[in-house]
Amino acid sequence: MSDTNQFEIERLGASQYESPLKLSTTKGDHLFNFVSETDRLVFDLSLEQYNHCLNTGTTPICMEQAGPRQHIFFESNKTTAAIVTCGGLCPGINNVIRGVVMALHYFYGVKRIIGIPYGYEGLNPAKGHGFVELTPEKVRDIHQFGGTFLGSSRGAQDVGVMVDTLQENHVDMLFAIGGDGTLKGVNALGEEISRRNAEISVVGIPKTIDNDIDLIDESFGFETAFDVASPILRDAHNEATGAYNGISIIKLMGRDSGFIAASAALAMPVVNFVLVPEMNFGLEGENGFLKILEQRLLQKKHAVIVVAEGAGQQLFEHRQEIKDASGNIKHEDIGVFLKEKIAAYFKGKETPVTIKYIDPSYIVRCAPANSSDSVYCSRLAYHAVHGAMAGKTKFVASKVNNKYVYVPISEVTKKRKKINLEGEFWFSVLQSTGQPFSLG
Ligand code: ATP
Ligand code: MG
């Protein structure tokens, strides 16, 4: 194993305690239930990579396998854990909170678990939010509800103040459930903790409804999002077909990456156009979106358009860059804009069209997790707990190549995952919708 592997996870120190988990320690016959600290999984599974390593005698790039360790860093019954949820809502946050609490309490016997209210604000005493004591009884039923039981927030807090709060409250491990901003935030806490030579593990559980976290297979809640969006598309199609030249426009979430819009359209193949942030499309001209829409209406007398919130931002002429509390650029409303442009175009031609604009964004993101996401959330939570108890820090628990692994936060936050417009996934969207390769 190469020492320079970029995916190696930092550790607070040597694991000196025996895990309280009653798992088999017999090697051989596959009875060894603990994951060894040296267990690695190859990241790039291609034959090309395999041949390259064979020819050059190099070790492939690997990731640490997630799971319970036989020896752990923290003494379970003296450990204090804290959980914080930040950024936008996403299905499954409560399942993750519940999973972390249950695993800490029942697997490891951790007695003190603190819920940090309203995101990183809760780590700033000046905000006066206090803490919530988390017990199995408290979190027993929360998986049935969408949203976050702890509350969330955006906006920067002072890293030093937050680490002071963790130290003053003798927190040994912090689980941060959130998107790229939250993960960068918790990594910054980890850096400050290292600078102070403190022994606090910081763990990220990637939450982004947009599925735009790099390297990982999928983020939790994403599947529920397009699951919830599918029947909305079905009904929007009914609306469109119910009128002569009926047009339904449905805006879905997707600030920089259009995975929800694309996946929902594949799941409910009644959609004729999917517009995503990754595309640079135009409205005017012979190959422009409006002309292609007109041709579609001539043939079929209805059209269903799914647009991701971050799509078509280049179409706004006098765009002002407005940011939210966390510095994320607030997008112009592409849904309303498209509705107006389509209406104006057909008015000019005196073609009667009926346009329905539907924006279910907040309904989608507040839904409780579906069964598949619920399974995923629990397993992510358990793996996060195993990693933290082993003294790992500045890592996310996630799934890569369909296996649970630990990845350094710094690696998953380097860039956003986006739809590859040359790839098989987007090609399947084009096949499903019948829209041309390029619009305008
Ligand atoms: P979403 O997917 O909903 O955008 P997010 O986690 O990216 O989730 P943000 O609002 O961008 O949501 O960030 C959450 C929190 O992380 C905010 O309190 C923000 O100030 C903090 N944060 C973001 N980036 C950093 C950073 N580089 N260092 C420290 N804190 C950060
Ligand atoms: Mg974000």
XYZ file of N, CA, C and O in Angstrom, residues 211-403:
772
model
N -27.642 15.359 -5.330
C -26.714 14.262 -5.658
C -25.421 14.779 -6.293
O -24.846 14.123 -7.158
N -24.953 15.948 -5.845
C -23.807 16.562 -6.527
C -22.496 16.438 -5.759
O -21.549 17.165 -6.010
N -22.445 15.503 -4.793
C -21.170 15.284 -4.088
C -20.296 14.371 -4.940
O -20.739 13.296 -5.366
N -19.070 14.796 -5.173
C -18.161 14.075 -6.053
C -17.741 12.728 -5.444
O -17.769 12.552 -4.230
N -17.378 11.828 -6.276
C -16.796 10.500 -5.982
C -17.808 9.467 -5.481
O -17.718 8.299 -5.822
N -18.764 9.881 -4.663
C -19.646 8.885 -4.046
C -20.735 8.461 -5.044
O -21.088 9.212 -5.953
N -21.228 7.235 -4.856
C -22.227 6.698 -5.805
C -23.454 7.604 -5.853
O -23.896 8.014 -6.908
N -24.020 7.843 -4.689
C -25.271 8.596 -4.591
C -25.383 9.138 -3.185
O -24.896 8.525 -2.250
N -26.025 10.286 -3.031
C -26.237 10.776 -1.673
C -27.636 10.344 -1.220
O -28.531 10.162 -2.053
N -27.787 10.178 0.093
C -29.089 9.702 0.604
C -30.169 10.752 0.318
O -29.881 11.939 0.259
N -31.375 10.312 0.138
C -32.494 11.236 -0.110
C -32.717 11.548 -1.572
O -33.802 11.953 -1.974
N -31.688 11.342 -2.356
C -31.790 11.655 -3.786
C -32.826 10.750 -4.457
O -33.669 11.198 -5.226
N -32.757 9.460 -4.118
C -33.698 8.528 -4.742
C -35.141 8.857 -4.340
O -36.049 8.838 -5.173
N -35.335 9.188 -3.056
C -36.683 9.587 -2.607
C -37.142 10.810 -3.395
O -38.315 10.911 -3.766
N -36.208 11.721 -3.657
C -36.575 12.964 -4.345
C -37.189 12.671 -5.712
O -38.253 13.190 -6.046
N -36.545 11.820 -6.492
C -37.168 11.578 -7.806
C -38.322 10.602 -7.723
O -39.204 10.593 -8.582
N -38.358 9.821 -6.637
C -39.508 8.956 -6.364
C -40.758 9.817 -6.129
O -41.838 9.534 -6.652
N -40.597 10.867 -5.324
C -41.716 11.756 -5.004
C -42.082 12.600 -6.229
O -43.244 12.917 -6.467
N -41.062 12.941 -7.038
C -41.318 13.784 -8.215
C -42.056 13.006 -9.316
O -42.815 13.603 -10.092
N -41.858 11.684 -9.375
C -42.428 10.896 -10.482
C -43.942 11.042 -10.635
O -44.416 11.352 -11.724
N -44.728 10.810 -9.580
C -46.195 10.961 -9.753
C -46.609 12.395 -10.097
O -47.632 12.598 -10.751
N -45.782 13.354 -9.685
C -46.087 14.753 -10.043
C -45.944 14.919 -11.564
O -46.774 15.561 -12.208
N -44.931 14.290 -12.116
C -44.741 14.340 -13.576
C -45.892 13.622 -14.292
O -46.395 14.102 -15.319
N -46.300 12.497 -13.737
C -47.426 11.744 -14.320
C -48.663 12.640 -14.390
O -49.326 12.746 -15.424
N -48.950 13.330 -13.283
C -50.149 14.189 -13.225
C -49.990 15.419 -14.105
O -50.970 15.877 -14.717
N -48.781 15.920 -14.181
C -48.534 17.079 -15.054
C -48.760 16.694 -16.515
O -49.233 17.495 -17.319
N -48.429 15.459 -16.832
C -48.684 14.948 -18.191
C -50.188 14.898 -18.456
O -50.655 15.273 -19.542
N -50.951 14.450 -17.454
C -52.421 14.439 -17.604
C -52.941 15.841 -17.866
O -53.840 16.040 -18.683
N -52.386 16.809 -17.146
C -52.770 18.224 -17.355
C -52.478 18.635 -18.798
O -53.304 19.263 -19.451
N -51.290 18.288 -19.262
C -50.878 18.719 -20.604
C -51.771 18.099 -21.682
O -52.206 18.782 -22.611
N -52.054 16.807 -21.525
C -52.863 16.129 -22.562
C -54.332 16.549 -22.487
O -55.077 16.344 -23.438
N -54.713 17.132 -21.359
C -56.117 17.544 -21.165
C -56.492 18.814 -21.918
O -57.657 19.218 -21.905
N -55.533 19.461 -22.554
C -55.836 20.694 -23.281
C -55.215 20.616 -24.674
O -54.186 19.943 -24.855
N -55.815 21.284 -25.638
C -55.246 21.349 -26.980
C -53.967 22.187 -26.900
O -53.997 23.313 -26.400
N -52.866 21.651 -27.346
C -51.554 22.294 -27.184
C -51.263 22.616 -25.707
O -50.822 23.714 -25.366
N -51.542 21.624 -24.871
C -51.271 21.798 -23.442
C -49.776 21.650 -23.157
O -49.119 20.755 -23.697
N -49.254 22.527 -22.347
C -47.824 22.463 -21.965
C -47.741 22.469 -20.440
O -48.294 23.362 -19.795
N -47.059 21.482 -19.872
C -46.774 21.503 -18.426
C -45.289 21.744 -18.226
O -44.465 21.058 -18.849
N -44.986 22.711 -17.379
C -43.583 22.959 -17.005
C -43.463 22.609 -15.526
O -44.201 23.160 -14.706
N -42.537 21.722 -15.207
C -42.339 21.337 -13.794
C -40.913 21.706 -13.427
O -39.959 21.246 -14.064
N -40.785 22.522 -12.383
C -39.433 22.884 -11.915
C -39.047 21.960 -10.764
O -39.816 21.824 -9.803
N -37.889 21.336 -10.875
C -37.390 20.479 -9.793
C -36.076 21.041 -9.281
O -35.454 21.887 -9.923
N -35.645 20.544 -8.113
C -34.392 21.052 -7.554
C -33.201 20.601 -8.407
O -33.304 19.660 -9.181
N -32.102 21.264 -8.220
C -30.890 20.970 -8.990
C -30.186 22.281 -9.270
O -30.367 22.887 -10.310
N -29.418 22.735 -8.302
C -28.810 24.057 -8.377
C -27.692 24.075 -9.432
O -27.635 24.955 -10.276
N -26.799 23.090 -9.355
C -25.679 23.031 -10.300
C -25.664 21.721 -11.085
O -24.964 21.607 -12.066
N -26.392 20.747 -10.609
C -26.422 19.425 -11.239
C -27.878 19.001 -11.411
O -28.678 19.148 -10.485
N -28.185 18.454 -12.577
C -29.594 18.163 -12.901
C -30.016 16.719 -12.686
O -30.915 16.226 -13.373
N -29.396 16.035 -11.714
C -29.691 14.606 -11.545
C -31.159 14.328 -11.197
O -31.722 13.339 -11.660
N -31.779 15.168 -10.358
C -33.175 14.887 -9.975
C -34.074 14.996 -11.211
O -34.896 14.110 -11.473
N -33.913 16.087 -11.963
C -34.751 16.293 -13.151
C -34.567 15.134 -14.136
O -35.541 14.569 -14.646
N -33.317 14.766 -14.381
C -33.034 13.706 -15.351
C -33.556 12.349 -14.868
O -34.168 11.603 -15.636
N -33.346 12.053 -13.581
C -33.771 10.750 -13.053
C -35.288 10.664 -12.974
O -35.870 9.606 -13.262
N -35.925 11.761 -12.584
C -37.392 11.757 -12.499
C -37.989 11.539 -13.892
O -38.966 10.803 -14.058
N -37.372 12.148 -14.893
C -37.870 11.996 -16.263
C -37.677 10.561 -16.763
O -38.504 10.043 -17.507
N -36.604 9.923 -16.319
C -36.400 8.516 -16.701
C -37.373 7.606 -15.956
O -37.873 6.630 -16.510
N -37.636 7.968 -14.683
C -38.542 7.148 -13.873
C -39.982 7.271 -14.379
O -40.757 6.320 -14.288
N -40.361 8.420 -14.882
C -41.723 8.646 -15.387
C -41.589 9.150 -16.835
O -41.549 10.348 -17.093
N -41.500 8.201 -17.768
C -41.123 8.600 -19.129
C -42.254 9.239 -19.945
O -42.565 8.813 -21.043
N -42.836 10.279 -19.375
C -43.865 11.055 -20.080
C -43.300 12.433 -20.425
O -44.003 13.281 -20.954
N -42.028 12.601 -20.095
C -41.398 13.924 -20.223
C -40.797 14.068 -21.621
O -40.175 13.131 -22.125
N -40.977 15.229 -22.221
C -40.478 15.454 -23.588
C -39.220 16.311 -23.638
O -38.476 16.254 -24.612
N -39.010 17.112 -22.606
C -37.798 17.942 -22.561
C -37.285 17.983 -21.123
O -38.070 18.247 -20.204
N -35.999 17.736 -20.943
C -35.362 17.923 -19.636
C -34.284 18.987 -19.820
O -33.417 18.857 -20.687
N -34.379 20.044 -19.036
C -33.401 21.134 -19.126
C -32.602 21.166 -17.821
O -33.195 21.293 -16.736
N -31.305 21.002 -17.913
C -30.469 20.889 -16.705
C -29.355 21.949 -16.722
O -29.017 22.478 -17.781
N -28.779 22.240 -15.553
C -27.737 23.280 -15.481
C -26.509 22.967 -16.335
O -25.802 23.877 -16.760
N -26.263 21.683 -16.573
C -25.079 21.291 -17.332
C -25.190 21.688 -18.813
O -24.192 21.759 -19.513
N -26.427 21.924 -19.293
C -26.642 22.242 -20.715
C -26.526 23.735 -20.942
O -26.980 24.524 -20.123
N -26.018 24.080 -22.097
C -26.037 25.490 -22.491
C -27.036 25.598 -23.645
O -26.671 25.438 -24.798
N -28.310 25.811 -23.318
C -29.319 25.800 -24.383
C -29.805 27.222 -24.693
O -29.686 28.129 -23.875
N -30.330 27.377 -25.908
C -30.853 28.678 -26.321
C -32.324 28.554 -26.690
O -32.802 27.463 -27.028
N -33.037 29.653 -26.615
C -34.471 29.629 -26.910
C -34.760 29.925 -28.381
O -35.699 29.367 -28.948
N -33.969 30.828 -28.953
C -34.313 31.359 -30.280
C -33.655 30.562 -31.410
O -32.797 29.744 -31.174
N -34.075 30.850 -32.638
C -33.436 30.272 -33.828
C -34.059 28.960 -34.251
O -34.927 28.405 -33.556
N -33.608 28.461 -35.385
C -34.185 27.251 -35.999
C -34.053 26.023 -35.098
O -34.929 25.176 -35.066
N -32.903 25.914 -34.393
C -32.700 24.766 -33.496
C -32.945 25.132 -32.029
O -32.630 24.356 -31.145
N -33.486 26.337 -31.829
C -33.724 26.796 -30.462
C -34.878 26.036 -29.806
O -35.698 25.399 -30.487
N -34.922 26.113 -28.494
C -35.917 25.352 -27.733
C -37.353 25.676 -28.162
O -38.196 24.783 -28.314
N -37.649 26.947 -28.416
C -39.035 27.327 -28.729
C -39.498 26.720 -30.052
O -40.636 26.244 -30.165
N -38.624 26.728 -31.048
C -38.961 26.150 -32.356
C -39.182 24.637 -32.239
O -40.127 24.079 -32.811
N -38.296 23.972 -31.497
C -38.401 22.512 -31.326
C -39.697 22.177 -30.569
O -40.387 21.206 -30.890
N -40.037 23.015 -29.591
C -41.284 22.825 -28.835
C -42.490 22.971 -29.773
O -43.449 22.195 -29.710
N -42.410 23.955 -30.652
C -43.505 24.195 -31.594
C -43.710 22.974 -32.510
O -44.838 22.522 -32.737
N -42.572 22.416 -32.965
C -42.659 21.229 -33.837
C -43.293 20.057 -33.086
O -44.111 19.317 -33.638
N -42.936 19.932 -31.849
C -43.496 18.860 -31.015
C -45.010 19.043 -30.860
O -45.790 18.090 -30.974
N -45.442 20.268 -30.603
C -46.871 20.542 -30.434
C -47.642 20.269 -31.733
O -48.761 19.749 -31.689
N -47.043 20.591 -32.859
C -47.692 20.342 -34.152
C -47.990 18.855 -34.316
O -49.047 18.469 -34.803
N -47.037 18.040 -33.881
C -47.187 16.586 -34.039
C -48.080 15.967 -32.976
O -48.926 15.140 -33.259
N -47.873 16.368 -31.703
C -48.473 15.617 -30.583
C -49.497 16.402 -29.776
O -50.156 15.857 -28.913
N -49.580 17.676 -29.962
C -50.580 18.555 -29.316
C -50.418 18.700 -27.792
O -51.325 19.143 -27.111
N -49.303 18.235 -27.267
C -49.012 18.493 -25.852
C -47.509 18.336 -25.621
O -46.830 17.704 -26.445
N -47.020 18.880 -24.523
C -45.597 18.733 -24.181
C -45.402 18.841 -22.676
O -46.081 19.624 -22.004
N -44.491 18.011 -22.156
C -44.127 18.064 -20.725
C -42.646 18.457 -20.640
O -41.790 17.804 -21.241
N -42.391 19.529 -19.905
C -41.025 20.055 -19.782
C -40.611 19.987 -18.311
O -41.322 20.515 -17.445
N -39.487 19.354 -18.047
C -38.940 19.360 -16.682
C -37.691 20.236 -16.688
O -36.800 20.049 -17.521
N -37.665 21.189 -15.794
C -36.513 22.087 -15.752
C -35.911 22.092 -14.344
O -36.634 22.205 -13.350
N -34.594 21.930 -14.277
C -33.908 22.005 -12.973
C -33.720 23.482 -12.625
O -33.492 24.306 -13.516
N -33.788 23.796 -11.339
C -33.776 25.210 -10.914
C -32.551 26.000 -11.405
O -32.636 27.201 -11.641
N -31.433 25.299 -11.590
C -30.209 26.005 -11.995
C -30.006 26.049 -13.504
O -29.005 26.575 -13.978
N -30.974 25.498 -14.267
C -30.814 25.461 -15.730
C -31.010 26.848 -16.325
O -31.676 27.706 -15.735
N -30.437 27.068 -17.496
C -30.721 28.254 -18.305
C -30.373 29.588 -17.670
O -30.906 30.620 -18.088
N -29.485 29.606 -16.713
C -29.165 30.885 -16.047
C -28.492 31.864 -17.017
O -28.555 33.078 -16.836
N -27.869 31.305 -18.076
C -27.214 32.164 -19.071
C -28.230 32.968 -19.885
O -27.868 33.907 -20.589
N -29.512 32.600 -19.771
C -30.540 33.286 -20.566
C -30.985 34.615 -19.946
O -31.662 35.413 -20.588
N -30.619 34.817 -18.688
C -31.036 36.053 -18.011
C -30.051 37.166 -18.341
O -28.861 37.060 -18.036
N -30.573 38.209 -18.980
C -29.681 39.249 -19.508
C -29.026 40.089 -18.411
O -27.823 40.216 -18.345
N -29.838 40.643 -17.541
C -29.282 41.540 -16.518
C -29.281 40.829 -15.173
O -29.963 41.211 -14.231
N -28.483 39.747 -15.153
C -28.504 38.906 -13.970
C -27.693 39.541 -12.851
O -26.544 39.905 -13.028
N -28.347 39.653 -11.682
C -27.625 40.173 -10.516
C -27.206 38.982 -9.668
O -28.012 38.076 -9.443
N -25.958 38.988 -9.231
C -25.525 37.866 -8.412
C -25.933 38.078 -6.956
O -25.322 38.871 -6.252
N -26.998 37.381 -6.568
C -27.451 37.474 -5.179
C -27.075 36.162 -4.494
O -27.251 35.088 -5.078
N -26.552 36.276 -3.272
C -26.122 35.068 -2.566
C -26.951 34.838 -1.303
O -27.435 35.804 -0.709
N -27.078 33.570 -0.909
C -27.754 33.280 0.362
C -26.751 33.412 1.509
O -25.578 33.753 1.290
N -27.223 33.125 2.726
C -26.376 33.333 3.916
C -25.081 32.535 3.865
O -24.084 32.915 4.471
N -25.085 31.409 3.130
C -23.880 30.579 3.058
C -23.017 30.908 1.857
O -22.021 30.236 1.602
N -23.431 31.912 1.071
C -22.628 32.296 -0.092
C -22.997 31.548 -1.361
O -22.340 31.680 -2.393
N -24.066 30.724 -1.326
C -24.519 30.043 -2.543
C -25.241 31.061 -3.420
O -26.060 31.839 -2.922
N -24.955 31.027 -4.737
C -25.609 31.972 -5.651
C -27.087 31.620 -5.768
O -27.455 30.463 -5.991
N -27.935 32.627 -5.564
C -29.385 32.408 -5.702
C -29.746 32.513 -7.177
O -29.424 33.525 -7.818
N -30.396 31.515 -7.695
C -30.713 31.509 -9.117
C -31.974 32.292 -9.429
O -32.877 32.420 -8.615
N -32.015 32.803 -10.673
C -33.233 33.420 -11.195
C -34.245 32.293 -11.394
O -33.861 31.139 -11.598
N -35.541 32.621 -11.365
C -36.562 31.573 -11.508
C -36.743 31.193 -12.978
O -37.493 31.827 -13.720
N -36.059 30.141 -13.381
C -36.079 29.690 -14.776
C -37.472 29.174 -15.167
O -37.876 29.299 -16.334
N -38.203 28.618 -14.187
C -39.536 28.085 -14.498
C -40.485 29.178 -14.959
O -41.117 29.085 -16.031
N -40.575 30.230 -14.174
C -41.457 31.365 -14.499
C -40.992 32.015 -15.801
O -41.794 32.364 -16.678
N -39.688 32.145 -15.943
C -39.091 32.750 -17.143
C -39.500 31.972 -18.401
O -39.940 32.543 -19.401
N -39.370 30.635 -18.341
C -39.727 29.796 -19.489
C -41.201 29.942 -19.832
O -41.579 30.057 -20.992
N -42.023 29.947 -18.767
C -43.471 30.081 -18.969
C -43.762 31.368 -19.740
O -44.523 31.364 -20.724
N -43.141 32.449 -19.329
C -43.378 33.750 -19.983
C -42.866 33.747 -21.419
O -43.528 34.242 -22.333
N -41.679 33.183 -21.621
C -41.089 33.154 -22.972
C -41.940 32.299 -23.918
O -42.137 32.659 -25.082
N -42.408 31.170 -23.406
C -43.232 30.276 -24.249
C -44.552 30.982 -24.600
O -44.986 30.984 -25.764
N -45.163 31.600 -23.594
C -46.435 32.314 -23.812
C -46.250 33.412 -24.858
O -47.062 33.546 -25.791
N -45.169 34.169 -24.732
C -44.922 35.284 -25.665
C -44.680 34.754 -27.077
O -45.178 35.322 -28.059
N -43.946 33.672 -27.177
C -43.620 33.101 -28.494
C -44.897 32.681 -29.238
O -45.087 32.996 -30.406
N -45.770 31.957 -28.536
C -46.966 31.445 -29.217
C -48.019 32.534 -29.409
O -48.836 32.459 -30.331
N -47.991 33.559 -28.561
C -48.896 34.685 -28.734
C -48.561 35.397 -30.044
O -49.450 35.758 -30.825
N -47.261 35.551 -30.273
C -46.787 36.181 -31.499
C -47.259 35.425 -32.734
O -47.433 35.992 -33.801
N -47.422 34.113 -32.595
C -47.833 33.268 -33.730
C -49.336 33.017 -33.736
O -49.852 32.313 -34.601
N -50.006 33.527 -32.754
C -51.458 33.317 -32.579
C -51.819 31.831 -32.575
O -52.835 31.427 -33.082
N -50.893 31.031 -32.008
C -51.187 29.607 -31.774
C -51.700 29.497 -30.338
O -50.999 29.914 -29.417
N -52.911 28.959 -30.134
C -53.385 28.864 -28.753
C -52.645 27.763 -27.985
O -52.574 26.624 -28.462
N -52.043 28.099 -26.862
C -51.428 27.087 -25.992
C -51.954 27.295 -24.571
O -52.340 28.406 -24.200
N -52.006 26.200 -23.820
C -52.396 26.283 -22.409
C -51.187 25.852 -21.587
O -50.724 24.708 -21.725
N -50.666 26.757 -20.782
C -49.444 26.441 -20.023
C -49.771 26.296 -18.543
O -50.427 27.157 -17.955
N -49.306 25.188 -17.969
C -49.424 25.006 -16.510
C -48.008 24.953 -15.932
O -47.181 24.167 -16.384
N -47.760 25.796 -14.933
C -46.438 25.805 -14.304
C -46.544 25.219 -12.897
O -47.348 25.676 -12.082
N -45.748 24.210 -12.641
C -45.828 23.486 -11.352
C -44.447 23.525 -10.686
O -43.455 23.157 -11.316
N -44.401 23.965 -9.431
C -43.130 23.998 -8.690
C -43.254 23.216 -7.380
O -43.662 23.773 -6.360
N -42.958 21.916 -7.403
C -43.105 21.100 -6.187
C -41.828 20.994 -5.355
O -41.751 20.129 -4.478
N -40.837 21.868 -5.596
C -39.506 21.712 -4.985
C -39.539 21.412 -3.491
O -38.913 20.475 -3.008
N -40.273 22.238 -2.732
C -40.225 22.097 -1.268
C -41.024 20.907 -0.767
O -40.729 20.368 0.297
N -42.018 20.480 -1.554
C -42.767 19.270 -1.201
C -41.829 18.066 -1.342
O -41.809 17.168 -0.499
N -41.035 18.088 -2.420
C -40.134 16.967 -2.687
C -39.081 16.847 -1.590
O -38.819 15.769 -1.065
N -38.480 17.966 -1.206
C -37.343 17.844 -0.288
C -37.753 17.571 1.163
O -36.948 17.155 1.969
N -39.029 17.826 1.477
C -39.503 17.583 2.853
C -40.093 16.194 3.048
O -40.533 15.864 4.143
N -40.125 15.390 1.996
C -40.758 14.070 2.104
C -39.933 13.155 3.007
O -38.715 13.288 3.078
N -40.602 12.220 3.703
C -39.822 11.216 4.443
C -39.128 10.283 3.460
O -39.574 10.124 2.326
N -38.029 9.671 3.884
C -37.255 8.792 3.006
C -38.066 7.575 2.587
O -38.817 7.025 3.394
N -37.891 7.143 1.353
C -38.534 5.888 0.920
C -37.754 4.707 1.512
O -36.744 4.899 2.196
N -38.222 3.494 1.235
C -37.624 2.318 1.894
C -36.157 2.165 1.536
O -35.319 1.882 2.402
N -35.852 2.359 0.267
C -34.466 2.176 -0.173
C -33.537 3.199 0.498
O -32.466 2.849 1.005
N -33.975 4.466 0.524
C -33.164 5.488 1.198
C -33.084 5.231 2.704
O -32.068 5.551 3.334
N -34.156 4.692 3.277
C -34.136 4.415 4.729
C -33.064 3.387 5.054
O -32.330 3.530 6.040
N -32.971 2.366 4.223
C -31.927 1.347 4.415
C -30.551 2.011 4.313
O -29.671 1.820 5.157
N -30.408 2.826 3.283
C -29.131 3.493 3.016
C -28.741 4.402 4.187
O -27.597 4.381 4.662
N -29.720 5.174 4.672
C -29.437 6.106 5.780
C -28.965 5.358 7.018
O -28.017 5.786 7.686
N -29.637 4.275 7.353
C -29.246 3.506 8.551
C -27.824 2.996 8.391
O -26.999 3.121 9.302
N -27.527 2.448 7.219
C -26.208 1.849 7.036
C -25.111 2.915 7.027
O -24.027 2.702 7.590
N -25.396 4.064 6.426
C -24.426 5.168 6.466
C -24.162 5.590 7.903
O -23.025 5.828 8.308
N -25.250 5.706 8.676
C -25.138 6.131 10.076
C -24.276 5.149 10.858
O -23.369 5.550 11.605
N -24.525 3.854 10.687
C -23.758 2.849 11.442
C -22.269 2.930 11.078
O -21.396 2.886 11.939
N -22.011 3.061 9.778
C -20.605 3.123 9.349
C -19.918 4.390 9.857
O -18.741 4.356 10.210
N -20.662 5.487 9.884
C -20.096 6.735 10.414
C -19.693 6.527 11.874
O -18.612 6.942 12.304
N -20.542 5.866 12.632
C -20.274 5.624 14.063
C -19.053 4.711 14.222
O -18.159 4.996 15.034
N -18.979 3.652 13.440
C -17.807 2.753 13.552
C -16.506 3.521 13.291
O -15.518 3.335 13.999
N -16.538 4.371 12.263
C -15.330 5.136 11.906
C -14.938 6.103 13.007
O -13.751 6.229 13.346
N -15.927 6.780 13.571
C -15.643 7.750 14.639
C -15.101 7.040 15.871
O -14.119 7.491 16.480
N -15.711 5.923 16.242
C -15.255 5.194 17.443
C -13.813 4.712 17.265
O -13.065 4.598 18.235
N -13.437 4.452 16.013
C -12.063 4.012 15.735
C -11.087 5.196 15.715
O -9.902 5.014 15.424
N -11.589 6.401 15.963
C -10.711 7.576 16.065
C -10.370 8.199 14.723
O -9.450 9.011 14.615
N -11.110 7.826 13.681
C -10.865 8.460 12.371
C -11.475 9.857 12.395
O -12.448 10.104 13.104
N -10.923 10.731 11.595
C -11.440 12.100 11.591
C -11.338 12.719 10.202
O -10.574 12.244 9.353
N -12.146 13.769 9.991
C -12.210 14.487 8.706
C -12.529 13.538 7.550
O -11.879 13.569 6.501
N -13.486 12.654 7.769
C -13.874 11.708 6.715
C -15.391 11.709 6.553
O -16.118 12.170 7.437
N -15.825 11.211 5.397
C -17.260 10.944 5.222
C -17.457 9.441 5.134
O -16.588 8.710 4.631
N -18.608 9.003 5.628
C -19.038 7.625 5.411
C -19.883 7.663 4.143
O -20.772 8.503 4.017
N -19.566 6.783 3.203
C -20.300 6.838 1.942
C -20.189 5.506 1.203
O -19.550 4.568 1.691
N -20.820 5.471 0.041
C -20.783 4.252 -0.768
C -20.125 4.589 -2.099
O -20.515 5.534 -2.764
N -19.104 3.817 -2.443
C -18.407 3.993 -3.719
C -18.305 2.613 -4.367
O -17.922 1.648 -3.703
N -18.642 2.518 -5.630
C -18.683 1.227 -6.337
C -19.539 0.219 -5.569
O -19.221 -0.952 -5.479
N -20.614 0.749 -4.969
C -21.578 -0.087 -4.240
C -21.011 -0.736 -2.975
O -21.566 -1.716 -2.470
N -19.908 -0.203 -2.445
C -19.349 -0.703 -1.181
C -19.230 0.470 -0.210
O -18.903 1.586 -0.633
